[in-house]
Amino acid sequence: MNQAAKLNSIQAINLALDDAMAADENVIVLGEDVGDKEEGGIVGVTRGLSGKYGDSRVRSTPISEQAIIGAAIGAAIVGMRPVAEIMLMNFTTVAMDMIINHAAKLRFMSGGQTHVPMVIRTMTGAGFGTGGQHADYLEAWFAHTAGIKVVAPSSPADAYGLMLSAIEDDDPVLFIENMPTYWNPGPAPERGKKIPLGKANVLREGGDVTLISYSRRVLDCYAVAEKLAADGISVEVIDLRTISPLDSETILASVAKTGRAVVVHEAVKPFGVGAEIASQIYESLFAQLKAPVQRVGANYAPVPFSKPLEDAHVPGLEQIEAAVRATLK
Amino acid sequence: MTAAIPDGEILVGIYQRMTRIKQNDERFRAVLKSGKLVMPYYSPRGQEVIPSAVSACLTDEDYICTIYRGVHDMIAKGIPLKDLWAEFGGRVTGTCKGKGGPMHVTHPATGVMVTTGIVGSSMPIANGLALAAQIRGEKRVSIAYFGDGASNIGAFHEALNMAAVWKLPVVFVCQNNGYAEHTKYAYGTSVPNIAVRAAAYAMPGITVDGNDPIAMYRTAREAVERARSGQGPTLIEAKTFRFHGHVFGDADAYMDKGEKDAWIAKDPVPLFRDWLIATGLASEDQLAAMEAAIAREIDEAVEFTLNSPYPDVAELKRDIYKDEVTA
């Protein structure tokens, strides 16, 4: 990889949308502020697209989340591939009827006569002091619903490749972008290279403990793994990339090897994705486990505003390290 | 708009749809009473005119989104009765392999794209169907059917605003039957007529007698042509009444008996039948033959349904995603 070729996630997702729109005229983009007159979104992910592809295919919408998702569903049913932006993940709550009762279920309820090839882009994440209604990780709600896929990349290159696959996918995909790490540069993706949905990435190989995560917290897991290597602890890091459908095969193969597992996410710990993963590990590998599965997640509370509280709320490097060490006792 | 009576063939076509809806409804209720089929059933009896007149302005290329009380909309749009009945019966031979049921019938071949069980949700999705047509430069029109209760849900307001801003080729058809489930219209709605809400979104809003086939046809024709020619959406409020309450088995205790009897006395199906014969647009023999043919078609649909198998349990893993679920 050319070290000079770096992109951040904003640029990588923009590039994926650009490439998808160039390749398929059925790809359209709609959401609040997505057009160039509105600066291509509050952080500029869609900047330049309406200028290039026109206001018909790239539409800034009213602040009407139900109408945005409804329009995307209707267009998708008749063969378009809409990428609908719901600015912040908390705002998906306003459109839950459209997402859960319709987008996720229409293929099943129609007996396969219709399907909804739609992507919902949304950003979230604590760290910017946005408080209780702008930073939640709500992926467990969606993963709990059959019929919608949930994708959460951890790097710019992954965001690019996963977005290409999400747009091409024939089912609805919720695509979760982490806001605080939007501007982190990373190696540029190979142009046109798709990353398959439903496949986890073994980011770092190791033999003692398996660390499983997705989205921003993969970066923390990787940092902890590097640190523990100095103490002679060999940590395997799995980046799920897709939360649902879950790549159980990769998870179980790794834990079968290490006998120890820690699941880490920024969402609150109780009833989270970590609980599902821990259950699957117990169901398949109970006798082979060398220690109980550990879960690390946010405090069971709304995301607080005050900086020291916000920092204490989300899982930190120390907690992840402690959880890994706990499996080795 | 011309004051002349529409073409006789169109009017007889509207009656054909109306009597088809009425006969199917009567049979659905009879079969439910017999216990041969079990389902949640929302009778459209009394509301036959609205989709019959609207469908007279549409082709198979045009789309509709309808709601749980939408079997009349589906029949008027032309879903074959065997497919429809089998779906209502939960049989694998149904439109949706029995996986949708009465509240979720889909039949793309006749443009029945979505049937929703959620009050208010037909409108945002109809916008999306219309959006696709607009972007592709197609002349298709989308109809969103819904009830008066749905005009009090946020989705109605979001959808009408977006449709107006984007001039989408969509017609919003509110079937105002006077009751939101068990709650009388005036108790839960701030305006005397839902059509006045169109003004808030700078679109035409028309209140029409939804039991008058000619008035309903003219109003629908104008709105559909307006949408088709790129002039944007219209809100039609068609006043009507449901003869059998909210859901099959509803005792109607919340309803004033006199009110219901007065509407039933003006049953639009026999009234229109008599009018067609009196004006010479149709003969008694012609309509009787039409009705008998529909009755036979329903006989076949019922028999087909009762003799059809239920879906295999393997269907639980199918149509969730494109690829079958393995877990």
mmCIF file with all atom_site columns, C-alpha atoms in Angstrom, chain A residues 2 50 54 81 99 108 125 132-133 159 163 247 249 291 302:
data_model
loop_
_atom_site.group_PDB
_atom_site.id
_atom_site.type_symbol
_atom_site.label_atom_id
_atom_site.label_alt_id
_atom_site.label_comp_id
_atom_site.label_asym_id
_atom_site.label_entity_id
_atom_site.label_seq_id
_atom_site.pdbx_PDB_ins_code
_atom_site.Cartn_x
_atom_site.Cartn_y
_atom_site.Cartn_z
_atom_site.occupancy
_atom_site.B_iso_or_equiv
_atom_site.pdbx_formal_charge
_atom_site.auth_seq_id
_atom_site.auth_comp_id
_atom_site.auth_asym_id
_atom_site.auth_atom_id
_atom_site.pdbx_PDB_model_num
ATOM 1  C CA . ASN A 1 2   ? 1.267   3.433   -0.916  1.00 0.00 ? 2   ASN A CA 1
ATOM 2  C CA . SER A 1 50  ? -25.572 16.285  -6.382  1.00 0.00 ? 50  SER A CA 1
ATOM 3  C CA . GLY A 1 54  ? -27.988 15.953  -10.365 1.00 0.00 ? 54  GLY A CA 1
ATOM 4  C CA . ARG A 1 81  ? -31.127 1.295   -4.879  1.00 0.00 ? 81  ARG A CA 1
ATOM 5  C CA . ILE A 1 99  ? -37.546 0.411   9.161   1.00 0.00 ? 99  ILE A CA 1
ATOM 6  C CA . PHE A 1 108 ? -41.083 -12.050 3.921   1.00 0.00 ? 108 PHE A CA 1
ATOM 7  C CA . GLY A 1 125 ? -20.773 7.602   18.830  1.00 0.00 ? 125 GLY A CA 1
ATOM 8  C CA . GLY A 1 132 ? -28.193 11.625  25.600  1.00 0.00 ? 132 GLY A CA 1
ATOM 9  C CA . GLN A 1 133 ? -29.922 11.874  22.200  1.00 0.00 ? 133 GLN A CA 1
ATOM 10 C CA . ALA A 1 159 ? -16.209 1.580   5.067   1.00 0.00 ? 159 ALA A CA 1
ATOM 11 C CA . MET A 1 163 ? -20.597 0.380   1.415   1.00 0.00 ? 163 MET A CA 1
ATOM 12 C CA . ASP A 1 247 ? -20.285 -14.506 11.171  1.00 0.00 ? 247 ASP A CA 1
ATOM 13 C CA . GLU A 1 249 ? -18.194 -19.425 12.046  1.00 0.00 ? 249 GLU A CA 1
ATOM 14 C CA . ALA A 1 291 ? -12.635 -19.049 31.355  1.00 0.00 ? 291 ALA A CA 1
ATOM 15 C CA . PRO A 1 302 ? -27.987 7.445   28.698  1.00 0.00 ? 302 PRO A CA 1
#
